């Protein structure tokens, strides 16, 4: 079992722990918060647990792997410290703000003989294997992938506040927060595009509220729609020479139906994940425990491709993060 520690006491950390518990591959041992009372409140559900409000002390604690779920722009510094302390790191998506940060972390992880993973949960969903096998002998003509969800932080934004998820200081915005899922799905199924662009509705700080992008492959295009100020109801279609594959979502996929040109339908057998984060936590544990460098490099290459594409898309829309200027 891997000894696990947590940074970030938001709701997603509870969900991650739930998945770890289901996996039976991790034993939760420590939590860090900026405030001891927050760490104690978080720990109550999981006692006994060591609690910290001092990062220097936290890195000396007895654990193998840390899950980092702080605001996006904080990930880089915390991951650097973790790796230097010889801990494996699982960093919530988007792991880092730009290719420079990601490359630094990958190199540092190699130097320190630890693993770094980006927690992009849909990339690890088993549904993609089924979809990939189904599409293997078909010619892809294009795809339309969307993830837009009205954010609970819209109220604050409309009230004149600047929540982390809409902040340039914290590397926020719709593309980084939700658009990353359709981009991961495209790269999982079709590989790295040769080019990418994005047009967005932007706040004064340049961060995007919503937008449309295009991933350009040699023989087809994948359109990407993302938004945090509206809901998309129809999430994913893949167009082939023989028909259209409709997915109920681009993450947490539980249904895939292929409609041929003659209108007849074929339902693929998809086993929806028991928990949205279970497949990824199992994948990370297996790579660490088995020192599975083949799987590890596949995940890293996907993370590099996604990070590069998101950066390119951001650049084309003129979305500038404070992290880009460091
Ligand atoms: N995979 C998924 O489904 C999923 C879902 C939601 C979010 N996420 C990702 O998870 C990460 C956290 O998202 P979130 O919405 O939970 O973010 P958040 O609420 O802004 O912050 C998460 C935690 O980070 C700490 N924190 C907040 N502001 C900080 C600051 N200025 N400096 C240092 N620490 C700070 C807080 O913990 P303490 O007060 O205890 O220090 C807070 O509970 C993001 O990368 C996001 O993209 C992933």
Short mmCIF file of C-alpha atoms and ligand atoms in Angstrom, two decimals:
data_model
loop_
_atom_site.label_atom_id
_atom_site.label_comp_id
_atom_site.label_asym_id
_atom_site.label_seq_id
_atom_site.Cartn_x
_atom_site.Cartn_y
_atom_site.Cartn_z
CA UNK A 1 0.00 0.00 0.00
CA UNK A 2 1.15 3.53 -0.79
CA UNK A 3 1.17 6.02 2.06
CA UNK A 4 -0.77 9.06 0.83
CA UNK A 5 -0.78 12.70 1.91
CA UNK A 6 -3.07 15.50 0.75
CA UNK A 7 -2.57 19.20 -0.01
CA UNK A 8 -5.78 21.20 -0.47
CA UNK A 9 -8.85 20.68 1.66
CA UNK A 10 -11.54 21.38 -0.96
CA UNK A 11 -14.28 18.99 -2.02
CA UNK A 12 -12.18 17.35 -4.74
CA UNK A 13 -9.70 16.06 -2.13
CA UNK A 14 -12.53 14.18 -0.38
CA UNK A 15 -13.56 12.65 -3.70
CA UNK A 16 -9.98 11.64 -4.43
CA UNK A 17 -9.67 9.96 -1.02
CA UNK A 18 -12.97 8.12 -1.61
CA UNK A 19 -11.54 6.71 -4.87
CA UNK A 20 -8.27 5.78 -3.10
CA UNK A 21 -10.23 3.94 -0.43
CA UNK A 22 -12.18 2.01 -3.08
CA UNK A 23 -8.92 1.11 -4.84
CA UNK A 24 -7.44 -0.37 -1.63
CA UNK A 25 -4.04 0.76 -2.95
CA UNK A 26 -3.47 3.77 -0.68
CA UNK A 27 -3.36 4.46 3.04
CA UNK A 28 -4.09 8.07 3.96
CA UNK A 29 -1.58 9.34 6.52
CA UNK A 30 -1.32 13.16 6.43
CA UNK A 31 -2.98 16.38 5.36
CA UNK A 32 -1.61 19.91 4.91
CA UNK A 33 -3.70 23.06 5.09
CA UNK A 34 -2.66 26.69 5.44
CA UNK A 35 -4.61 26.64 8.72
CA UNK A 36 -4.29 23.92 11.34
CA UNK A 37 -7.98 24.15 12.25
CA UNK A 38 -8.93 23.48 8.59
CA UNK A 39 -6.57 20.50 8.48
CA UNK A 40 -8.08 19.18 11.74
CA UNK A 41 -11.64 19.59 10.45
CA UNK A 42 -10.67 17.80 7.22
CA UNK A 43 -8.91 15.00 9.15
CA UNK A 44 -11.91 14.24 11.40
CA UNK A 45 -13.48 11.96 8.76
CA UNK A 46 -10.27 9.99 8.34
CA UNK A 47 -8.62 9.77 11.76
CA UNK A 48 -5.94 8.89 12.70
CA UNK A 49 -4.21 11.38 10.43
CA UNK A 50 -1.22 13.69 10.90
CA UNK A 51 -2.14 17.35 10.34
CA UNK A 52 0.21 20.14 9.23
CA UNK A 53 0.12 23.86 8.56
CA UNK A 54 3.85 24.04 7.91
CA UNK A 55 5.04 22.68 4.56
CA UNK A 56 8.63 22.15 5.69
CA UNK A 57 7.44 19.83 8.46
CA UNK A 58 4.87 18.21 6.14
CA UNK A 59 7.58 17.08 3.68
CA UNK A 60 9.39 15.28 6.52
CA UNK A 61 6.29 13.20 7.38
CA UNK A 62 6.07 9.49 6.57
CA UNK A 63 4.31 9.16 3.17
CA UNK A 64 5.18 7.97 -0.34
CA UNK A 65 2.92 10.05 -2.51
CA UNK A 66 1.22 13.44 -2.25
CA UNK A 67 -1.98 14.51 -4.00
CA UNK A 68 -1.91 18.26 -4.75
CA UNK A 69 -5.34 19.90 -5.15
CA UNK A 70 -4.56 23.56 -4.49
CA UNK A 71 -5.36 26.34 -7.02
CA UNK A 72 -3.65 25.72 -10.39
CA UNK A 73 -0.85 28.30 -10.13
CA UNK A 74 0.26 26.98 -6.71
CA UNK A 75 0.85 23.43 -8.04
CA UNK A 76 4.29 24.18 -9.51
CA UNK A 77 6.02 25.34 -6.33
CA UNK A 78 4.37 22.62 -4.20
CA UNK A 79 5.24 19.88 -6.72
CA UNK A 80 8.87 21.07 -6.84
CA UNK A 81 9.10 20.86 -3.04
CA UNK A 82 7.45 17.41 -3.00
CA UNK A 83 9.81 15.99 -5.60
CA UNK A 84 12.85 17.45 -3.88
CA UNK A 85 11.64 15.71 -0.70
CA UNK A 86 11.60 12.45 -2.75
CA UNK A 87 7.81 12.06 -2.77
CA UNK A 88 5.82 10.85 -5.78
CA UNK A 89 3.32 13.54 -6.85
CA UNK A 90 -0.20 13.38 -8.24
CA UNK A 91 -1.14 16.90 -9.33
CA UNK A 92 -4.73 17.87 -10.08
CA UNK A 93 -5.46 19.01 -13.62
CA UNK A 94 -4.30 21.33 -15.06
CA UNK A 95 -1.07 20.29 -13.37
CA UNK A 96 0.95 23.28 -14.57
CA UNK A 97 0.37 26.62 -16.25
CA UNK A 98 2.66 26.23 -19.27
CA UNK A 99 5.19 23.89 -21.00
CA UNK A 100 8.18 25.45 -19.17
CA UNK A 101 6.76 24.50 -15.76
CA UNK A 102 5.79 21.00 -16.88
CA UNK A 103 9.22 20.30 -18.38
CA UNK A 104 10.93 21.51 -15.18
CA UNK A 105 8.84 19.13 -13.07
CA UNK A 106 9.38 16.13 -15.37
CA UNK A 107 13.16 16.67 -15.33
CA UNK A 108 13.18 17.16 -11.56
CA UNK A 109 11.19 13.94 -11.08
CA UNK A 110 13.73 12.00 -13.17
CA UNK A 111 16.62 13.46 -11.11
CA UNK A 112 14.92 12.47 -7.84
CA UNK A 113 13.73 9.01 -9.00
CA UNK A 114 10.06 9.71 -8.31
CA UNK A 115 6.93 9.72 -10.46
CA UNK A 116 4.81 12.73 -11.39
CA UNK A 117 1.23 12.28 -12.63
CA UNK A 118 -1.34 14.76 -13.86
CA UNK A 119 -4.72 13.79 -12.38
CA UNK A 120 -6.75 14.06 -15.58
CA UNK A 121 -9.36 11.53 -14.66
CA UNK A 122 -11.07 10.99 -18.02
CA UNK A 123 -7.81 10.01 -19.74
CA UNK A 124 -7.74 6.83 -17.63
CA UNK A 125 -11.39 5.82 -18.13
CA UNK A 126 -11.72 2.30 -19.53
CA UNK A 127 -14.43 3.52 -21.93
CA UNK A 128 -11.71 4.98 -24.15
CA UNK A 129 -10.22 1.50 -24.76
CA UNK A 130 -13.62 0.26 -25.99
CA UNK A 131 -14.10 3.36 -28.17
CA UNK A 132 -10.56 3.12 -29.55
CA UNK A 133 -11.07 -0.56 -30.47
CA UNK A 134 -14.42 0.23 -32.11
CA UNK A 135 -12.89 3.01 -34.22
CA UNK A 136 -9.71 1.09 -35.14
CA UNK A 137 -10.85 0.05 -38.63
CA UNK A 138 -12.80 3.22 -39.45
CA UNK A 139 -11.65 6.43 -41.13
CA UNK A 140 -12.05 9.39 -38.78
CA UNK A 141 -13.61 12.44 -40.45
CA UNK A 142 -13.85 14.71 -37.39
CA UNK A 143 -15.21 15.09 -33.88
CA UNK A 144 -17.03 17.58 -31.71
CA UNK A 145 -16.11 17.50 -28.01
CA UNK A 146 -17.63 19.88 -25.43
CA UNK A 147 -17.56 20.45 -21.73
CA UNK A 148 -19.33 23.54 -20.39
CA UNK A 149 -20.94 23.77 -16.98
CA UNK A 150 -22.42 26.79 -15.21
CA UNK A 151 -19.98 27.43 -12.36
CA UNK A 152 -20.96 27.77 -8.72
CA UNK A 153 -18.42 30.65 -8.70
CA UNK A 154 -20.41 32.68 -11.27
CA UNK A 155 -22.33 34.34 -8.45
CA UNK A 156 -19.07 35.67 -6.93
CA UNK A 157 -17.79 36.74 -10.33
CA UNK A 158 -21.01 38.60 -11.16
CA UNK A 159 -20.89 40.13 -7.67
CA UNK A 160 -17.56 41.78 -8.50
CA UNK A 161 -15.24 39.24 -6.82
CA UNK A 162 -12.41 37.39 -8.56
CA UNK A 163 -12.60 33.68 -7.64
CA UNK A 164 -9.43 31.62 -8.17
CA UNK A 165 -11.00 29.73 -11.07
CA UNK A 166 -11.43 33.00 -13.03
CA UNK A 167 -8.12 34.53 -11.99
CA UNK A 168 -5.02 35.10 -14.15
CA UNK A 169 -2.93 34.95 -10.95
CA UNK A 170 -4.15 31.38 -10.33
CA UNK A 171 -4.09 30.26 -14.01
CA UNK A 172 -7.86 29.92 -14.20
CA UNK A 173 -10.45 30.05 -16.98
CA UNK A 174 -12.76 27.70 -18.77
CA UNK A 175 -10.20 26.13 -21.10
CA UNK A 176 -7.86 25.27 -18.22
CA UNK A 177 -10.61 24.08 -15.92
CA UNK A 178 -13.03 22.23 -18.23
CA UNK A 179 -11.63 22.46 -21.76
CA UNK A 180 -8.77 20.24 -20.64
CA UNK A 181 -11.17 17.24 -20.57
CA UNK A 182 -12.16 17.36 -24.26
CA UNK A 183 -8.51 18.07 -25.18
CA UNK A 184 -7.39 15.00 -23.17
CA UNK A 185 -10.11 12.93 -24.88
CA UNK A 186 -8.96 14.04 -28.34
CA UNK A 187 -5.31 13.30 -27.57
CA UNK A 188 -6.23 9.95 -25.99
CA UNK A 189 -8.11 8.91 -29.15
CA UNK A 190 -6.33 10.69 -32.01
CA UNK A 191 -2.89 11.70 -30.72
CA UNK A 192 -1.30 15.16 -30.79
CA UNK A 193 -2.79 17.56 -33.38
CA UNK A 194 -0.46 19.40 -35.74
CA UNK A 195 -1.99 22.74 -34.77
CA UNK A 196 -4.62 24.23 -32.44
CA UNK A 197 -6.46 27.50 -31.93
CA UNK A 198 -9.10 29.03 -29.67
CA UNK A 199 -11.47 32.00 -29.71
CA UNK A 200 -12.90 33.03 -26.36
CA UNK A 201 -15.23 35.34 -24.50
CA UNK A 202 -12.77 36.91 -22.08
CA UNK A 203 -12.79 38.84 -18.84
CA UNK A 204 -10.76 42.04 -18.43
CA UNK A 205 -7.88 39.97 -17.03
CA UNK A 206 -7.86 38.00 -20.38
CA UNK A 207 -9.14 34.80 -18.69
CA UNK A 208 -11.85 32.97 -20.67
CA UNK A 209 -15.47 32.55 -19.57
CA UNK A 210 -16.20 30.30 -22.54
CA UNK A 211 -14.76 29.57 -25.96
CA UNK A 212 -14.53 27.47 -29.10
CA UNK A 213 -11.36 25.79 -30.26
CA UNK A 214 -10.10 23.71 -33.11
CA UNK A 215 -7.57 20.88 -33.04
CA UNK A 216 -6.16 20.43 -36.51
CA UNK A 217 -5.09 16.92 -37.56
CA UNK A 218 -3.69 16.09 -41.01
CA UNK A 219 -7.00 14.64 -42.28
CA UNK A 220 -9.69 16.05 -39.96
CA UNK A 221 -10.55 18.62 -37.30
CA UNK A 222 -11.78 18.23 -33.72
CA UNK A 223 -13.83 21.13 -32.45
CA UNK A 224 -13.67 21.92 -28.75
CA UNK A 225 -16.31 23.92 -26.89
CA UNK A 226 -15.93 24.90 -23.26
CA UNK A 227 -17.69 27.30 -20.91
CA UNK A 228 -18.25 28.18 -17.28
CA UNK A 229 -21.17 30.55 -17.76
CA UNK A 230 -23.51 28.10 -19.53
CA UNK A 231 -24.27 24.38 -19.70
CA UNK A 232 -23.63 22.15 -22.70
CA UNK A 233 -26.13 19.28 -22.90
CA UNK A 234 -24.70 17.32 -25.83
CA UNK A 235 -21.05 16.55 -25.22
CA UNK A 236 -19.45 14.34 -27.80
CA UNK A 237 -19.74 13.00 -31.33
CA UNK A 238 -17.12 11.31 -33.49
CA UNK A 239 -17.71 11.29 -37.25
CA UNK A 240 -16.39 8.40 -39.35
CA UNK A 241 -16.73 7.20 -42.93
CA UNK A 242 -19.37 4.71 -41.73
CA UNK A 243 -21.48 6.85 -39.36
CA UNK A 244 -21.47 8.85 -36.13
CA UNK A 245 -20.52 7.71 -32.64
CA UNK A 246 -22.42 9.60 -29.96
CA UNK A 247 -21.05 9.63 -26.37
CA UNK A 248 -23.16 10.80 -23.44
CA UNK A 249 -20.18 12.76 -22.09
CA UNK A 250 -16.48 13.38 -22.51
CA UNK A 251 -15.76 12.34 -18.92
CA UNK A 252 -17.59 9.77 -16.79
CA UNK A 253 -18.67 8.13 -20.06
CA UNK A 254 -21.47 5.60 -19.55
CA UNK A 255 -23.03 5.35 -23.02
CA UNK A 256 -21.74 5.19 -26.59
CA UNK A 257 -24.10 4.62 -29.55
CA UNK A 258 -23.02 4.35 -33.17
CA UNK A 259 -25.50 5.43 -35.83
CA UNK A 260 -24.73 4.22 -39.36
CA UNK A 261 -25.56 6.22 -42.47
CA UNK A 262 -28.69 4.07 -42.99
CA UNK A 263 -29.98 5.14 -39.55
CA UNK A 264 -29.42 1.77 -37.83
CA UNK A 265 -27.87 1.92 -34.35
CA UNK A 266 -25.29 -0.12 -32.45
CA UNK A 267 -24.80 0.29 -28.70
CA UNK A 268 -21.23 -0.24 -27.44
CA UNK A 269 -20.79 -2.03 -24.13
CA UNK A 270 -19.40 0.59 -21.75
CA UNK A 271 -18.81 -0.17 -18.10
CA UNK A 272 -19.16 3.22 -16.40
CA UNK A 273 -16.54 3.71 -13.69
CA UNK A 274 -17.66 2.83 -10.17
CA UNK A 275 -16.20 6.17 -9.08
CA UNK A 276 -15.10 8.99 -11.44
CA UNK A 277 -11.56 8.98 -10.02
CA UNK A 278 -11.09 5.23 -9.49
CA UNK A 279 -9.49 4.37 -12.84
CA UNK A 280 -6.85 7.10 -12.45
CA UNK A 281 -5.89 6.25 -8.85
CA UNK A 282 -5.53 2.58 -9.86
CA UNK A 283 -3.37 3.58 -12.85
CA UNK A 284 -1.06 5.75 -10.70
CA UNK A 285 -0.68 3.10 -7.99
CA UNK A 286 0.09 0.42 -10.54
CA UNK A 287 2.76 2.55 -12.26
CA UNK A 288 4.44 3.34 -8.93
CA UNK A 289 4.21 -0.14 -7.37
CA UNK A 290 5.31 -1.98 -10.53
CA UNK A 291 7.81 0.72 -11.61
CA UNK A 292 5.94 0.54 -14.91
CA UNK A 293 7.93 2.99 -17.04
CA UNK A 294 6.03 2.13 -20.22
CA UNK A 295 2.71 3.20 -18.71
CA UNK A 296 4.40 6.14 -17.00
CA UNK A 297 5.87 7.51 -20.23
CA UNK A 298 2.53 7.09 -22.01
CA UNK A 299 0.87 9.25 -19.32
CA UNK A 300 3.72 11.79 -19.44
CA UNK A 301 3.55 12.07 -23.23
CA UNK A 302 -0.20 12.68 -23.03
CA UNK A 303 0.33 15.32 -20.32
CA UNK A 304 3.02 17.01 -22.44
CA UNK A 305 0.81 17.01 -25.55
CA UNK A 306 -2.22 18.37 -23.67
CA UNK A 307 -0.18 21.05 -21.92
CA UNK A 308 1.35 22.12 -25.26
CA UNK A 309 -2.05 22.25 -26.99
CA UNK A 310 -3.70 24.20 -24.15
CA UNK A 311 -0.80 26.66 -24.21
CA UNK A 312 -1.10 27.10 -27.99
CA UNK A 313 -4.88 27.60 -27.68
CA UNK A 314 -4.39 30.17 -24.90
CA UNK A 315 -1.78 32.03 -26.93
CA UNK A 316 -4.06 32.22 -29.96
CA UNK A 317 -6.84 33.75 -27.81
CA UNK A 318 -4.47 36.11 -25.94
CA UNK A 319 -5.09 34.56 -22.51
CA UNK A 320 -2.13 35.50 -20.33
CA UNK A 321 -1.39 33.98 -16.92
CA UNK A 322 0.91 35.61 -14.36
CA UNK A 323 2.87 32.31 -14.39
CA UNK A 324 3.78 32.93 -18.07
CA UNK A 325 5.60 36.10 -17.12
CA UNK A 326 7.87 34.53 -14.49
N1 LIG B 1 -10.63 16.31 -11.14
C1 LIG B 1 -11.71 16.99 -10.89
O1 LIG B 1 -12.83 16.55 -11.10
C2 LIG B 1 -11.58 18.35 -10.26
C3 LIG B 1 -12.70 18.98 -9.74
C4 LIG B 1 -12.53 20.21 -9.11
C5 LIG B 1 -11.27 20.80 -9.04
N2 LIG B 1 -10.21 20.16 -9.60
C6 LIG B 1 -8.87 20.75 -9.53
O2 LIG B 1 -8.47 20.75 -8.16
C7 LIG B 1 -7.69 21.90 -7.86
C8 LIG B 1 -8.35 22.67 -6.73
O3 LIG B 1 -9.58 23.16 -7.15
P1 LIG B 1 -10.60 23.86 -6.13
O4 LIG B 1 -11.75 24.34 -6.89
O5 LIG B 1 -10.79 22.95 -4.96
O6 LIG B 1 -9.69 25.11 -5.72
P2 LIG B 1 -9.82 26.12 -4.49
O7 LIG B 1 -11.11 25.89 -3.79
O8 LIG B 1 -9.53 27.48 -5.00
O9 LIG B 1 -8.61 25.67 -3.55
C9 LIG B 1 -8.45 24.34 -3.10
C10 LIG B 1 -7.70 24.34 -1.78
O10 LIG B 1 -6.43 24.93 -1.95
C11 LIG B 1 -6.10 25.74 -0.82
N3 LIG B 1 -5.94 27.12 -1.27
C12 LIG B 1 -6.88 28.02 -1.64
N4 LIG B 1 -6.34 29.19 -1.99
C13 LIG B 1 -5.01 29.06 -1.82
C14 LIG B 1 -3.91 29.92 -1.98
N5 LIG B 1 -4.08 31.18 -2.38
N6 LIG B 1 -2.69 29.44 -1.71
C15 LIG B 1 -2.50 28.17 -1.30
N7 LIG B 1 -3.52 27.29 -1.10
C16 LIG B 1 -4.75 27.74 -1.37
C17 LIG B 1 -7.30 25.64 0.14
O11 LIG B 1 -6.98 24.66 1.13
P3 LIG B 1 -6.49 25.16 2.58
O12 LIG B 1 -7.36 26.33 2.95
O13 LIG B 1 -6.74 23.98 3.41
O14 LIG B 1 -5.04 25.52 2.47
C18 LIG B 1 -8.43 25.14 -0.72
O15 LIG B 1 -9.35 24.33 -0.06
C19 LIG B 1 -7.60 22.71 -9.16
O16 LIG B 1 -6.40 22.39 -9.81
C20 LIG B 1 -8.79 22.21 -9.97
O17 LIG B 1 -8.61 22.32 -11.37
C21 LIG B 1 -10.34 18.96 -10.19
#
